Structures are given as C-alpha cells and as structure tokens.
Amino acid sequence: MICGIDEAGRGCIAGSLFVCGVVLSQNIPLALKVQLKDSKSLSESKRNILASLIQQFSDFYLVKKTHQEIDDKGLSLCLKEALKEILQNLEASQYIFDGNCKFGVDLLQTLIKGDSKLSCISAASIVAKNAKDKEMRDLDTLYPQYGFKKNKGYGSKAHLKAIKDYGYCAIHRKSFKLKSLMQNSNETLFGYNI
C-alpha cells in the first residue's frame, strides 16, 4: 500500500498550489493503470477523464494552498504542511513524494521523476494538475487579460507582458521575484518589491 504524492503549481506566479496523495485500489482496472503517466505528458482533456477515474479507484487526499498562504508562509512551509496533512489523512505502508526533497517530513521518501516511475505518483500528479487547471480556467473568467486558461498561472512571456500592462491581480503571488519585469532589482512594481 504505497501512497504516491505529487504537486501542481509549485512554479506558478498566480493561483494556488495543489498537493495530492493517492493510494490506488487493488481492484483498479489494468486498462486504467496502464494509462497513468506523468501529467505533463497528457493532454488536458485526457487528464480530466483520468482524474475522475482515479478518484473512483483510489483513496486520495488533495490539499490546496492559496496564493495568499504562499505569500504569507513561503512555498516550502506550505509544501511541508500539505505533505504532513496527507500523511495524517491517508493510511499507507510507504509515502513517496515526487522529487528529491522531503521538506523535513518524517516517514516520507522521495523519488526523482517518480511521476513517470510509479503509477500511484502518476495518479497523484494527474489529480493535482487537474485541480490546478480547473482553478486557472475559473480564474480566467475573472481575469481574462492574463490568459490563465492557457498559461495556468506560469510565467509565460504573454503572462509577464500582461503583468507589465495591467499590474498584478488579486491572485498573483506577490512574494515571487519577477526580475524579468524589472530593469534593476531595487525597483518596485505596482507598489510591491520585486
């Protein structure tokens, strides 16, 4: 009984971070299990379908850390809190997090590129990415000028240009350093230190 854990939205400059733990059911259909891959290698429509099926054939726990929590506490502490919450809410013999950092969480193991090596981590990757994508599609209707439906909150060239043109919106992570927007690091952008 392995709990695979992965996140989506760590490197974003807007929106929330989602961290998911998944313990796959022993009766998961083989036809579904063979489709579980790193979420980045799947289309958004495929992730939508798989995320729903994964939830039917697993115990899963999804943690959302908002942009405000990330600004207030920092990304590392938010990840640590999310990982601890998953360990407290899912029962497994092993907990394996995609990557190489345990964020100081006991009982957690790490596996580099785990989302392409273990199906339970792939499943966690898909559920987390699906939640992040849905959030950004919803936010795109509130803030269409930033192109969230397309960039999903990541710092694409078009997204950075939109920030230059319109400033930050309410869901941008203002603690993140966006040096590409500044001539020198001592300046501020729209009242926020960059």
mmCIF file of C-alpha atoms in Angstrom, residues 13-14 136 139-172 174 181 190:
data_model
loop_
_atom_site.group_PDB
_atom_site.id
_atom_site.type_symbol
_atom_site.label_atom_id
_atom_site.label_comp_id
_atom_site.label_asym_id
_atom_site.label_seq_id
_atom_site.Cartn_x
_atom_site.Cartn_y
_atom_site.Cartn_z
ATOM 1 C CA ILE A 13 3.288 33.055 -10.243
ATOM 2 C CA ALA A 14 -0.506 33.030 -9.865
ATOM 3 C CA MET A 136 -6.996 28.555 -13.536
ATOM 4 C CA LEU A 139 -9.865 32.417 -12.678
ATOM 5 C CA ASP A 140 -9.547 33.125 -16.399
ATOM 6 C CA THR A 141 -13.212 34.153 -16.442
ATOM 7 C CA LEU A 142 -12.490 36.721 -13.691
ATOM 8 C CA TYR A 143 -9.174 37.960 -15.104
ATOM 9 C CA PRO A 144 -9.234 37.219 -18.865
ATOM 10 C CA GLN A 145 -6.442 39.697 -19.654
ATOM 11 C CA TYR A 146 -3.822 37.377 -18.060
ATOM 12 C CA GLY A 147 -4.562 34.302 -20.189
ATOM 13 C CA PHE A 148 -4.798 31.941 -17.207
ATOM 14 C CA LYS A 149 -6.745 29.382 -19.236
ATOM 15 C CA LYS A 150 -3.671 28.981 -21.430
ATOM 16 C CA ASN A 151 -0.682 29.651 -19.131
ATOM 17 C CA LYS A 152 -2.227 28.044 -15.999
ATOM 18 C CA GLY A 153 -0.529 30.684 -13.828
ATOM 19 C CA TYR A 154 3.021 30.034 -15.036
ATOM 20 C CA GLY A 155 5.261 32.905 -16.079
ATOM 21 C CA SER A 156 4.915 32.684 -19.848
ATOM 22 C CA LYS A 157 6.082 35.594 -21.975
ATOM 23 C CA ALA A 158 2.468 36.654 -22.612
ATOM 24 C CA HIS A 159 1.627 36.404 -18.904
ATOM 25 C CA LEU A 160 4.615 38.556 -17.917
ATOM 26 C CA LYS A 161 3.644 41.105 -20.564
ATOM 27 C CA ALA A 162 0.093 41.196 -19.143
ATOM 28 C CA ILE A 163 1.510 41.916 -15.680
ATOM 29 C CA LYS A 164 3.555 44.756 -17.179
ATOM 30 C CA ASP A 165 0.452 46.105 -18.920
ATOM 31 C CA TYR A 166 -2.156 45.622 -16.164
ATOM 32 C CA GLY A 167 -0.201 45.081 -12.932
ATOM 33 C CA TYR A 168 -0.814 42.245 -10.545
ATOM 34 C CA CYS A 169 -4.322 40.969 -9.969
ATOM 35 C CA ALA A 170 -5.668 39.673 -6.667
ATOM 36 C CA ILE A 171 -4.452 36.091 -7.150
ATOM 37 C CA HIS A 172 -0.843 36.743 -8.163
ATOM 38 C CA LYS A 174 3.372 38.846 -4.865
ATOM 39 C CA LEU A 181 9.924 42.599 -15.344
ATOM 40 C CA PHE A 190 2.896 48.439 -8.668
#
